Amino acid sequence: MTTKISIQAAHKTFGEGERGIVALQDVNLQIGSNEFVTFVGASGCGKSTLLRCIGGLETLSSGSIKVDGVDITGPGVDRAMVFQHYSLYPWLTVTENIKFSRQLRAGRENLTSSDVEAASGRADALINLMGLNHVRDAYPNQLSGGMQQRVAIARALLPRPQILLMDEPFGALDAQTREVMHDMILHVSKLEKTTIVFVTHDVEEAIYLGQRVVVMAPRPGRVDSIYEVDLPAQRDQDMKLEPGFLQQKKAILNRIRETAGMRTDLELLERMTKQAEQQNDMQ
Amino acid sequence: MSSRNKILAKWDSIWVIRGELSRRSYLLFALFGMLVPLAAWWGLSVSGWMDKVFMPGPMDVLSRAYTWLMEDELSHDIWISTYRVLAGFSLSAVLAIPIGLMIGTYRPVQAMLEPLTDFIRYMPAVAFIPLVMLWVGIDESSKIAIIFIGTFFQMILMVAEDVRRVPITQIEAAQTMGASRAEIVKLVIVPSAKPALLDTLRVTMGWAWTYLVVAELVAANSGLGYSILRAQRFMQTDKIFAGIILIGLIGLTIDQLFRWLHRRNFPWLYKK
């Protein structure tokens, strides 16, 4: 597998001087072509910051991020991004949203009519792929959250990006819709041969989707450990209940709890319950 | 359930916090809210408790408005006042929208202009009258200038706020799709802020009308505000009432026009 994204000694500090917060400390990572990598970690671990740095929305304080060996210098059409919500344009219909990036290029380049036709063909193909045909002329706020995210993904895929960056894209959806979206995005990754970097707080989602799961740790934000996922390439919802899957889920969850320094103090809770019971008895 | 209970249940249901109200009930309540003060006013005037000079009745006001229309120049007064308000307001809008857009979009512009605007907007527009007379004279432009001063600075700040409310993810999504800064302003920020901007215009239009009387303090010899001021000199309280109510009615009409424009131009906000 050839390396698509190469992160070297990435360091990011927010704020200045003593009050500065280290969001990323010495992150080194290689992401392969057409790989699906997921990032999990306790809040404040810098997983979203790292994603935004790859997307060019934030700049590193030091270190470098290379795509195909070339340093990135801001956002670019080779790296599309899908956000958790509020990223669609409510004044445009579904089709117009999906064609937005094309509209930008149409303003700059002298497109021939066959180019425009090809773009329309691409938009139609994505609308079909995402199951949006029946709502193509609807406005985003007429759609459910799951449908809105389908539009956002289709919009991101239109210019055929080599990399798709996803920042908790299904975080606001209900469990059933998420399952559908999971299988859909796996299908897309196979079909489009896109490299996908996916940030989530849901460990199950991370294992189900990722070929590798990167666990990040907070204060300072850093890569803690990387888990290779040992599941067949063709995923299936039942796999989530198999022992191997559950074991890995348990291992990752425990690792996240340890890095977060947060554990439920069961003894303390027990003592508090007993105290409360005694008080009730006395009354 | 007895019919009495049914009525009680229905009565209770319309008082649900942020509940639903049918269109018919809404209109009924609105009508009630308008008619009660009108009836109270009428009752007060016919009771004879108050001198007509202090409190003219609805019929007195209506007949005064009629003679104003027939024997005086009501239509001209309405026209000239509307013209002044619209001219001052439009001038404000034409300048405040681009300036507010820049303040809300670019930090250096915000740093340069926002504190200054915040400072000026607290200055009373009335106090500028002598200066306005000195600088722009006493013709039409002075009235327009007062209305401009009264609305312009507030409008800048409101426009800037509307622009800042555009969700950052909408902007970042455009950046990741390769949009240039100019494209983001033109294709994302402006269309995204448009509905809020039209609302801002609607609200500031109301303020522009409140500055009319002040504006027509300056060497005017026609207009609704001017007529109110002159009626005050002759103790024509019925004419004062008529003038105030007319301004209110014109304001209400323009307000409804803005709401209609809102529904017409931003259909996606009304489709569910």
Coordinates of C-alpha atoms in Angstrom, one line a residue:
Chain A
M1 CA 0.0 0.0 0.0
T2 CA 1.5 3.4 -1.0
T3 CA 1.5 6.2 1.6
K4 CA -1.2 8.8 0.9
I5 CA -0.9 11.1 3.9
S6 CA 2.3 11.4 5.9
I7 CA 2.2 13.2 9.2
Q8 CA 5.6 14.1 10.6
A9 CA 6.4 15.5 14.1
A10 CA 3.1 17.4 14.0
H11 CA 2.8 19.9 16.8
K12 CA -0.1 22.3 17.4
T13 CA -0.5 24.8 20.2
F14 CA -3.6 27.0 20.7
G15 CA -3.0 30.3 22.4
E16 CA 0.3 31.9 23.3
G17 CA 2.8 31.7 26.1
E18 CA 2.1 30.0 29.4
R19 CA -1.6 29.9 28.7
G20 CA -1.1 28.0 25.5
I21 CA -2.7 24.6 25.2
V22 CA -0.9 21.8 23.5
A23 CA -3.5 20.2 21.2
L24 CA -1.1 18.0 19.3
Q25 CA 2.3 16.8 20.5
D26 CA 4.7 15.0 18.2
V27 CA 2.2 13.1 16.1
N28 CA 3.7 10.8 13.5
L29 CA 1.5 8.7 11.3
Q30 CA 1.3 7.3 7.8
I31 CA -2.0 6.7 6.1
G32 CA -2.1 4.5 3.1
S33 CA -3.9 5.0 -0.2
N34 CA -7.5 3.9 -0.1
E35 CA -7.1 3.1 3.6
F36 CA -10.0 3.7 6.1
V37 CA -8.5 5.0 9.4
T38 CA -10.6 5.9 12.3
F39 CA -9.6 8.1 15.3
V40 CA -11.0 7.8 18.8
G41 CA -10.1 9.3 22.1
A42 CA -11.3 11.2 25.1
S43 CA -12.4 14.7 24.6
G44 CA -9.5 17.1 24.2
C45 CA -7.2 14.5 22.7
G46 CA -6.8 16.5 19.5
K47 CA -8.4 14.1 17.1
S48 CA -10.6 16.8 15.5
T49 CA -7.7 19.2 15.5
L50 CA -5.6 16.7 13.6
L51 CA -8.3 16.2 11.1
R52 CA -8.7 19.9 10.6
C53 CA -5.0 20.2 10.1
I54 CA -5.1 17.6 7.4
G55 CA -8.0 19.5 5.9
G56 CA -6.0 22.7 5.9
L57 CA -8.5 24.5 8.1
E58 CA -5.9 24.8 10.9
T59 CA -2.1 25.1 10.5
L60 CA 0.4 23.2 12.5
S61 CA 2.7 25.1 14.9
S62 CA 5.5 22.8 13.7
G63 CA 6.0 19.6 11.8
S64 CA 4.5 18.7 8.5
I65 CA 1.6 17.0 6.8
K66 CA 2.3 15.7 3.3
V67 CA -0.2 14.4 0.8
D68 CA 1.5 12.3 -2.0
G69 CA 4.8 13.7 -0.7
V70 CA 3.8 17.3 -1.1
D71 CA 3.4 19.6 1.9
I72 CA -0.2 20.9 2.3
T73 CA -0.7 24.7 2.5
G74 CA -4.3 25.2 3.3
P75 CA -7.6 23.6 2.1
G76 CA -7.6 21.9 -1.3
V77 CA -10.1 20.1 -3.5
D78 CA -8.1 16.9 -3.1
R79 CA -9.2 16.7 0.5
A80 CA -13.0 16.9 1.0
M81 CA -14.5 17.3 4.4
V82 CA -17.8 16.2 6.0
F83 CA -18.8 17.9 9.2
Q84 CA -21.1 16.8 12.0
H85 CA -23.8 19.3 11.1
Y86 CA -24.8 22.8 9.9
S87 CA -22.6 22.6 6.8
L88 CA -25.3 22.3 4.1
Y89 CA -26.5 25.5 2.4
P90 CA -30.2 25.8 3.4
W91 CA -31.0 28.2 0.5
L92 CA -30.0 25.6 -2.1
T93 CA -31.8 22.4 -3.0
V94 CA -30.3 19.0 -2.6
T95 CA -29.0 18.9 -6.2
E96 CA -27.7 22.5 -6.0
N97 CA -25.9 21.7 -2.7
I98 CA -24.3 18.7 -4.3
K99 CA -23.2 20.7 -7.3
F100 CA -21.8 23.6 -5.3
S101 CA -18.1 22.8 -5.9
R102 CA -18.9 22.6 -9.6
Q103 CA -20.5 26.0 -9.5
L104 CA -17.3 27.4 -8.0
R105 CA -15.2 26.0 -10.9
A106 CA -17.7 27.1 -13.5
G107 CA -17.2 30.7 -12.4
R108 CA -13.4 30.4 -13.0
E109 CA -12.9 28.1 -15.9
N110 CA -14.1 28.1 -19.4
L111 CA -16.1 24.9 -19.3
T112 CA -17.4 23.3 -22.5
S113 CA -20.9 22.0 -22.5
S114 CA -19.6 18.4 -22.3
D115 CA -17.8 19.3 -19.1
V116 CA -21.0 20.6 -17.6
E117 CA -22.8 17.5 -18.8
A118 CA -20.2 15.2 -17.2
A119 CA -20.6 17.1 -13.9
S120 CA -24.4 16.6 -14.1
G121 CA -23.8 12.9 -14.8
R122 CA -21.5 12.7 -11.7
A123 CA -24.1 14.5 -9.6
D124 CA -26.8 12.2 -10.8
A125 CA -24.7 9.2 -10.1
L126 CA -24.0 10.4 -6.5
I127 CA -27.7 11.2 -5.9
N128 CA -28.5 7.6 -6.9
L129 CA -25.7 6.1 -4.9
M130 CA -26.8 8.0 -1.8
G131 CA -30.5 7.2 -2.3
L132 CA -31.5 10.9 -2.7
N133 CA -33.4 10.7 -5.9
H134 CA -36.8 11.3 -4.3
V135 CA -35.6 14.4 -2.5
R136 CA -33.3 15.9 -5.1
D137 CA -35.4 19.2 -5.3
A138 CA -36.1 19.4 -1.6
Y139 CA -34.3 21.9 0.7
P140 CA -32.0 20.6 3.4
N141 CA -34.3 21.5 6.3
Q142 CA -37.0 19.4 4.8
L143 CA -34.8 16.3 5.3
S144 CA -34.0 14.1 8.3
G145 CA -30.5 14.3 9.9
G146 CA -29.5 11.1 8.1
M147 CA -30.6 12.4 4.7
Q148 CA -28.8 15.7 5.3
Q149 CA -25.6 13.8 6.0
R150 CA -26.0 11.8 2.8
V151 CA -26.2 15.1 0.9
A152 CA -23.1 16.4 2.7
I153 CA -21.2 13.3 1.7
A154 CA -22.4 13.4 -1.9
R155 CA -21.4 17.1 -2.0
A156 CA -17.9 16.3 -0.7
L157 CA -17.5 13.4 -3.2
L158 CA -18.5 15.4 -6.3
P159 CA -15.1 16.6 -7.3
R160 CA -13.7 13.1 -6.9
P161 CA -11.4 13.9 -3.9
Q162 CA -8.6 11.5 -3.1
I163 CA -9.1 11.9 0.6
L164 CA -12.4 12.2 2.6
L165 CA -12.1 13.7 6.0
M166 CA -15.0 13.0 8.3
D167 CA -15.5 14.8 11.6
E168 CA -18.0 12.8 13.7
P169 CA -20.3 12.8 10.7
F170 CA -22.9 10.5 12.3
G171 CA -22.6 11.8 15.8
A172 CA -26.0 13.4 15.7
L173 CA -27.9 10.5 14.2
D174 CA -29.9 7.8 15.9
A175 CA -28.5 4.3 16.2
Q176 CA -30.5 2.7 13.4
T177 CA -29.7 5.5 10.9
R178 CA -26.1 5.2 11.8
E179 CA -25.9 1.5 11.0
V180 CA -27.3 2.3 7.5
M181 CA -24.8 5.1 7.1
H182 CA -21.9 2.8 8.1
D183 CA -22.6 0.3 5.4
M184 CA -23.2 3.1 2.9
I185 CA -19.9 4.8 3.6
L186 CA -18.0 1.5 3.5
H187 CA -19.6 0.9 0.1
V188 CA -18.6 4.4 -1.0
S189 CA -15.0 3.9 0.1
K190 CA -14.7 0.7 -1.9
L191 CA -16.4 2.1 -5.0
E192 CA -14.6 5.5 -5.1
K193 CA -11.3 4.2 -3.8
T194 CA -11.1 7.2 -1.5
T195 CA -8.8 7.4 1.5
I196 CA -11.0 8.0 4.5
V197 CA -9.9 9.6 7.8
F198 CA -12.8 9.3 10.2
V199 CA -13.0 10.9 13.7
T200 CA -15.6 9.6 16.1
H201 CA -16.2 9.2 19.8
D202 CA -18.0 5.8 19.2
V203 CA -15.5 2.9 19.6
E204 CA -17.9 0.4 18.0
E205 CA -18.2 2.7 14.9
A206 CA -14.4 3.1 14.8
I207 CA -13.8 -0.7 14.7
Y208 CA -16.6 -1.5 12.3
L209 CA -15.4 1.1 9.8
G210 CA -11.7 1.3 10.2
Q211 CA -8.9 -0.9 9.0
R212 CA -6.9 0.7 11.8
V213 CA -8.2 2.5 14.9
V214 CA -5.9 5.2 16.2
V215 CA -6.5 5.9 19.9
M216 CA -5.4 9.4 20.9
A217 CA -4.8 10.7 24.4
P218 CA -5.4 14.1 25.9
R219 CA -3.2 16.7 27.8
P220 CA -1.2 17.0 25.6
G221 CA -3.0 15.6 22.6
R222 CA -1.0 12.7 21.1
V223 CA -1.3 9.3 19.5
D224 CA -1.5 6.7 22.2
S225 CA -1.8 3.5 20.4
I226 CA -2.9 2.0 17.1
Y227 CA -5.1 -1.1 16.7
E228 CA -5.2 -3.2 13.6
V229 CA -8.8 -4.3 13.0
D230 CA -9.0 -8.0 12.2
L231 CA -12.3 -8.2 10.4
P232 CA -13.2 -9.4 6.9
A233 CA -13.1 -6.6 4.3
Q234 CA -16.8 -7.2 3.7
R235 CA -18.3 -6.0 7.0
D236 CA -21.7 -7.1 8.2
Q237 CA -23.6 -5.9 11.2
D238 CA -23.6 -9.3 13.0
M239 CA -19.8 -9.0 13.3
K240 CA -20.3 -6.5 16.0
L241 CA -21.5 -9.3 18.3
E242 CA -18.6 -11.7 17.7
P243 CA -16.1 -12.3 20.5
G244 CA -13.1 -10.9 18.6
F245 CA -15.0 -7.6 17.9
L246 CA -16.1 -7.3 21.5
Q247 CA -12.7 -8.1 22.8
Q248 CA -11.1 -5.3 20.7
K249 CA -13.9 -2.9 21.7
K250 CA -13.2 -3.7 25.4
A251 CA -9.5 -3.2 25.0
I252 CA -9.9 0.1 23.2
L253 CA -12.5 1.4 25.7
N254 CA -10.3 0.6 28.6
R255 CA -7.3 2.2 26.9
I256 CA -9.4 5.4 26.4
R257 CA -10.5 5.4 30.0
E258 CA -6.9 5.0 31.2
T259 CA -5.7 7.9 29.0
A260 CA -8.5 10.1 30.2
G261 CA -7.6 9.5 33.8
M262 CA -11.3 8.9 34.5
R263 CA -12.6 5.8 36.2
T264 CA -15.9 5.3 37.9
D265 CA -15.1 5.1 41.7
L266 CA -17.4 2.2 42.5
E267 CA -16.4 2.1 46.1
L268 CA -17.3 5.7 46.6
L269 CA -20.7 5.2 45.0
E270 CA -21.4 2.2 47.2
R271 CA -20.6 4.1 50.3
M272 CA -22.8 6.9 49.2
T273 CA -25.7 4.5 48.5
K274 CA -25.3 2.9 52.0
Q275 CA -25.3 6.3 53.7
A276 CA -28.4 7.3 51.9
E277 CA -30.1 4.1 52.9
Q278 CA -29.2 4.5 56.5
Q279 CA -30.6 8.0 56.5
N280 CA -33.9 6.7 55.0
D281 CA -34.0 4.0 57.7
M282 CA -33.7 6.5 60.5
Q283 CA -36.6 8.6 59.3
Chain B
M1 CA -67.8 14.7 28.2
S2 CA -70.4 17.5 28.7
S3 CA -70.2 20.4 26.3
R4 CA -69.1 22.6 29.3
N5 CA -66.2 20.3 29.9
K6 CA -65.3 20.4 26.3
I7 CA -65.2 24.1 26.2
L8 CA -63.1 24.2 29.3
A9 CA -60.7 21.6 27.8
K10 CA -60.4 23.7 24.7
W11 CA -59.8 26.8 26.7
D12 CA -57.1 25.1 28.6
S13 CA -55.4 23.7 25.4
I14 CA -54.8 27.2 23.9
W15 CA -52.8 28.2 27.0
V16 CA -50.3 25.4 26.6
I17 CA -46.8 27.0 26.9
R18 CA -45.7 27.8 23.3
G19 CA -48.7 25.8 22.1
E20 CA -50.5 25.8 18.9
L21 CA -53.3 28.2 17.9
S22 CA -55.5 27.8 14.9
R23 CA -55.4 30.7 12.4
R24 CA -59.0 31.5 13.2
S25 CA -58.4 31.8 16.9
Y26 CA -55.3 33.8 16.2
L27 CA -57.2 36.3 14.2
L28 CA -59.9 36.4 16.8
F29 CA -57.4 37.2 19.6
A30 CA -55.7 39.8 17.4
L31 CA -59.0 41.5 16.7
F32 CA -59.8 41.4 20.4
G33 CA -56.4 43.0 21.2
M34 CA -57.1 45.8 18.7
L35 CA -60.8 46.4 19.5
V36 CA -60.5 46.5 23.3
P37 CA -58.3 49.6 23.4
L38 CA -60.4 51.2 20.7
A39 CA -63.6 50.6 22.6
A40 CA -62.0 51.8 25.8
W41 CA -60.9 55.0 24.1
W42 CA -64.3 55.5 22.6
G43 CA -66.0 54.9 26.0
L44 CA -63.7 57.3 27.7
S45 CA -64.4 60.0 25.1
V46 CA -68.2 59.7 25.3
S47 CA -68.3 59.4 29.1
G48 CA -67.4 63.1 29.3
W49 CA -64.8 62.5 32.1
M50 CA -62.1 64.0 30.0
D51 CA -62.0 67.2 28.1
K52 CA -62.1 66.8 24.4
V53 CA -58.9 68.9 24.2
F54 CA -57.0 66.3 26.2
M55 CA -58.7 63.2 24.8
P56 CA -60.5 63.5 21.5
G57 CA -62.7 60.6 20.6
P58 CA -62.2 58.2 17.7
M59 CA -64.9 60.0 15.7
D60 CA -63.3 63.4 16.3
V61 CA -60.0 62.0 15.1
L62 CA -61.6 60.3 12.1
S63 CA -63.4 63.5 11.0
R64 CA -60.2 65.5 11.5
A65 CA -58.4 63.1 9.3
Y66 CA -61.1 63.5 6.8
T67 CA -60.9 67.3 6.7
W68 CA -57.1 67.0 6.7
L69 CA -57.5 64.9 3.5
M70 CA -60.1 67.1 1.8
E71 CA -59.3 70.6 2.8
D72 CA -55.7 70.3 3.7
E73 CA -52.8 68.4 2.2
L74 CA -52.9 65.1 3.9
S75 CA -51.8 63.1 0.8
H76 CA -48.9 65.4 0.2
D77 CA -47.9 65.2 3.9
I78 CA -48.0 61.4 3.7
W79 CA -46.1 61.4 0.4
I80 CA -43.3 63.8 1.6
S81 CA -42.9 62.0 4.9
T82 CA -42.7 58.6 3.3
Y83 CA -40.2 60.0 0.8
R84 CA -38.0 61.4 3.6
V85 CA -38.1 58.2 5.6
L86 CA -37.4 56.0 2.6
A87 CA -34.6 58.2 1.3
G88 CA -32.9 58.3 4.7
F89 CA -33.4 54.6 5.3
S90 CA -32.2 53.6 1.8
L91 CA -29.1 55.7 2.1
S92 CA -28.5 54.0 5.4
A93 CA -29.0 50.6 4.0
V94 CA -26.9 51.1 0.9
L95 CA -23.9 52.1 3.1
A96 CA -24.5 50.0 6.2
I97 CA -24.9 46.7 4.5
P98 CA -21.5 46.6 2.8
I99 CA -19.8 48.1 5.8
G100 CA -21.5 45.7 8.2
L101 CA -20.6 42.8 5.9
M102 CA -17.0 43.8 6.0
I103 CA -17.0 44.2 9.8
G104 CA -18.6 40.8 10.2
T105 CA -16.2 39.1 7.8
Y106 CA -12.8 40.6 8.4
R107 CA -11.3 41.1 11.9
P108 CA -9.1 44.1 11.0
V109 CA -12.2 45.9 9.7
Q110 CA -14.1 45.0 12.8
A111 CA -11.3 46.3 15.0
M112 CA -11.2 49.6 13.0
L113 CA -14.9 50.3 12.7
E114 CA -16.8 48.6 15.4
P115 CA -15.7 50.4 18.6
L116 CA -16.1 53.7 16.6
T117 CA -19.6 52.8 15.6
D118 CA -20.5 51.7 19.1
F119 CA -19.4 55.1 20.3
I120 CA -21.3 57.1 17.8
R121 CA -24.5 55.2 18.0
Y122 CA -25.0 56.4 21.6
M123 CA -25.0 60.0 20.5
P124 CA -28.5 61.4 20.3
A125 CA -29.6 62.0 16.7
V126 CA -31.6 65.1 17.9
A127 CA -28.4 66.7 19.1
F128 CA -27.1 66.6 15.6
I129 CA -29.8 68.9 14.3
P130 CA -27.9 72.2 14.6
L131 CA -24.8 70.6 13.0
V132 CA -26.9 69.1 10.2
M133 CA -28.5 72.5 9.5
L134 CA -25.0 74.0 9.4
W135 CA -23.5 71.3 7.2
V136 CA -26.3 70.4 4.8
G137 CA -28.6 73.4 5.1
I138 CA -32.4 73.4 5.8
D139 CA -33.8 71.8 2.6
E140 CA -34.9 68.2 2.1
S141 CA -31.5 66.8 2.6
S142 CA -31.4 67.9 6.2
K143 CA -34.5 65.8 7.1
I144 CA -33.0 62.8 5.2
A145 CA -29.7 63.4 7.0
I146 CA -31.4 63.2 10.5
I147 CA -33.2 59.9 9.6
F148 CA -29.9 58.7 8.2
I149 CA -28.0 59.5 11.4
G150 CA -30.7 57.9 13.5
T151 CA -30.6 54.6 11.7
F152 CA -27.2 54.2 10.0
F153 CA -24.9 53.3 13.0
Q154 CA -27.4 50.9 14.6
M155 CA -27.8 49.3 11.2
I156 CA -24.1 48.7 10.7
L157 CA -23.9 46.8 14.0
M158 CA -26.9 44.7 13.3
V159 CA -25.7 43.8 9.9
A160 CA -22.3 42.9 11.3
E161 CA -24.0 40.6 13.8
D162 CA -26.2 39.0 11.1
V163 CA -23.1 38.2 9.1
R164 CA -21.3 36.8 12.2
R165 CA -24.2 34.5 12.8
V166 CA -23.5 32.6 9.5
P167 CA -22.4 29.2 10.8
I168 CA -18.7 28.7 10.5
T169 CA -19.1 25.2 9.2
Q170 CA -20.9 26.6 6.1
I171 CA -17.8 28.7 5.5
E172 CA -15.4 25.9 6.2
A173 CA -17.3 23.5 3.9
A174 CA -16.8 26.1 1.1
Q175 CA -13.1 26.4 1.9
T176 CA -12.6 22.6 1.7
M177 CA -14.4 22.7 -1.7
G178 CA -11.8 25.1 -2.9
A179 CA -13.7 28.4 -2.7
S180 CA -11.7 31.6 -2.7
R181 CA -12.4 34.4 -0.1
A182 CA -14.4 36.4 -2.6
E183 CA -16.4 33.3 -3.6
I184 CA -17.1 32.6 0.1
V185 CA -18.4 36.1 0.7
K186 CA -20.5 36.1 -2.5
L187 CA -21.8 32.5 -2.5
V188 CA -22.0 31.6 1.2
I189 CA -21.9 34.5 3.6
V190 CA -24.3 36.8 1.7
P191 CA -27.0 34.2 0.8
S192 CA -26.8 32.7 4.2
A193 CA -27.2 36.0 6.0
K194 CA -29.9 37.4 3.6
P195 CA -33.0 36.4 5.6
A196 CA -31.5 37.9 8.8
L197 CA -30.5 41.0 6.8
L198 CA -34.1 41.5 5.6
D199 CA -35.3 41.3 9.1
T200 CA -32.7 43.8 10.2
L201 CA -34.0 46.2 7.5
R202 CA -37.6 45.6 8.7
V203 CA -36.7 46.5 12.2
T204 CA -34.6 49.6 11.3
M205 CA -37.3 50.8 9.0
G206 CA -39.5 51.1 12.1
W207 CA -36.8 53.2 13.8
A208 CA -36.5 55.4 10.7
W209 CA -40.2 56.3 11.1
T210 CA -39.7 57.1 14.8
Y211 CA -37.1 59.7 13.7
L212 CA -39.5 61.4 11.4
V213 CA -40.9 63.9 13.9
V214 CA -37.4 64.8 14.9
A215 CA -36.4 65.2 11.3
E216 CA -39.3 67.5 10.6
L217 CA -38.4 69.8 13.4
V218 CA -35.9 71.2 11.0
A219 CA -37.5 74.0 8.9
A220 CA -40.1 71.8 7.4
N221 CA -43.4 73.1 6.1
S222 CA -45.1 69.8 5.3
G223 CA -45.1 66.2 6.4
L224 CA -46.8 64.1 9.0
G225 CA -44.3 64.9 11.7
Y226 CA -44.4 68.6 10.9
S227 CA -48.2 68.5 11.0
I228 CA -48.1 66.9 14.5
L229 CA -45.7 69.6 15.7
R230 CA -47.9 72.4 14.3
A231 CA -51.1 70.8 15.7
Q232 CA -49.4 70.9 19.1
R233 CA -49.0 74.7 18.8
F234 CA -52.7 75.1 18.1
M235 CA -53.8 72.5 20.7
Q236 CA -55.4 70.4 17.9
T237 CA -55.1 67.1 19.8
D238 CA -57.4 65.3 17.4
K239 CA -54.9 66.1 14.6
I240 CA -52.0 64.9 16.8
F241 CA -53.9 61.6 17.3
A242 CA -54.6 61.4 13.6
G243 CA -51.0 62.0 12.7
I244 CA -49.7 59.4 15.2
I245 CA -52.1 56.8 14.1
L246 CA -51.4 57.4 10.4
I247 CA -47.7 56.9 11.0
G248 CA -48.5 53.7 12.9
L249 CA -50.6 52.5 10.0
I250 CA -48.0 53.2 7.4
G251 CA -45.4 51.5 9.5
L252 CA -47.6 48.4 9.9
T253 CA -48.2 48.3 6.1
I254 CA -44.5 48.5 5.4
D255 CA -43.8 45.9 8.0
Q256 CA -46.2 43.5 6.4
L257 CA -44.6 44.2 3.1
F258 CA -41.2 43.2 4.5
R259 CA -42.7 40.0 5.9
W260 CA -44.3 39.2 2.6
L261 CA -40.9 39.7 0.9
H262 CA -39.3 37.4 3.4
R263 CA -41.7 34.6 2.6
R264 CA -41.4 35.2 -1.1
N265 CA -37.6 35.4 -1.3
F266 CA -36.7 32.7 1.2
P267 CA -39.1 29.8 0.5
W268 CA -36.7 27.2 2.1
L269 CA -37.4 28.8 5.6
Y270 CA -41.1 28.2 5.3
K271 CA -41.1 24.7 3.8
K272 CA -41.2 21.9 6.3

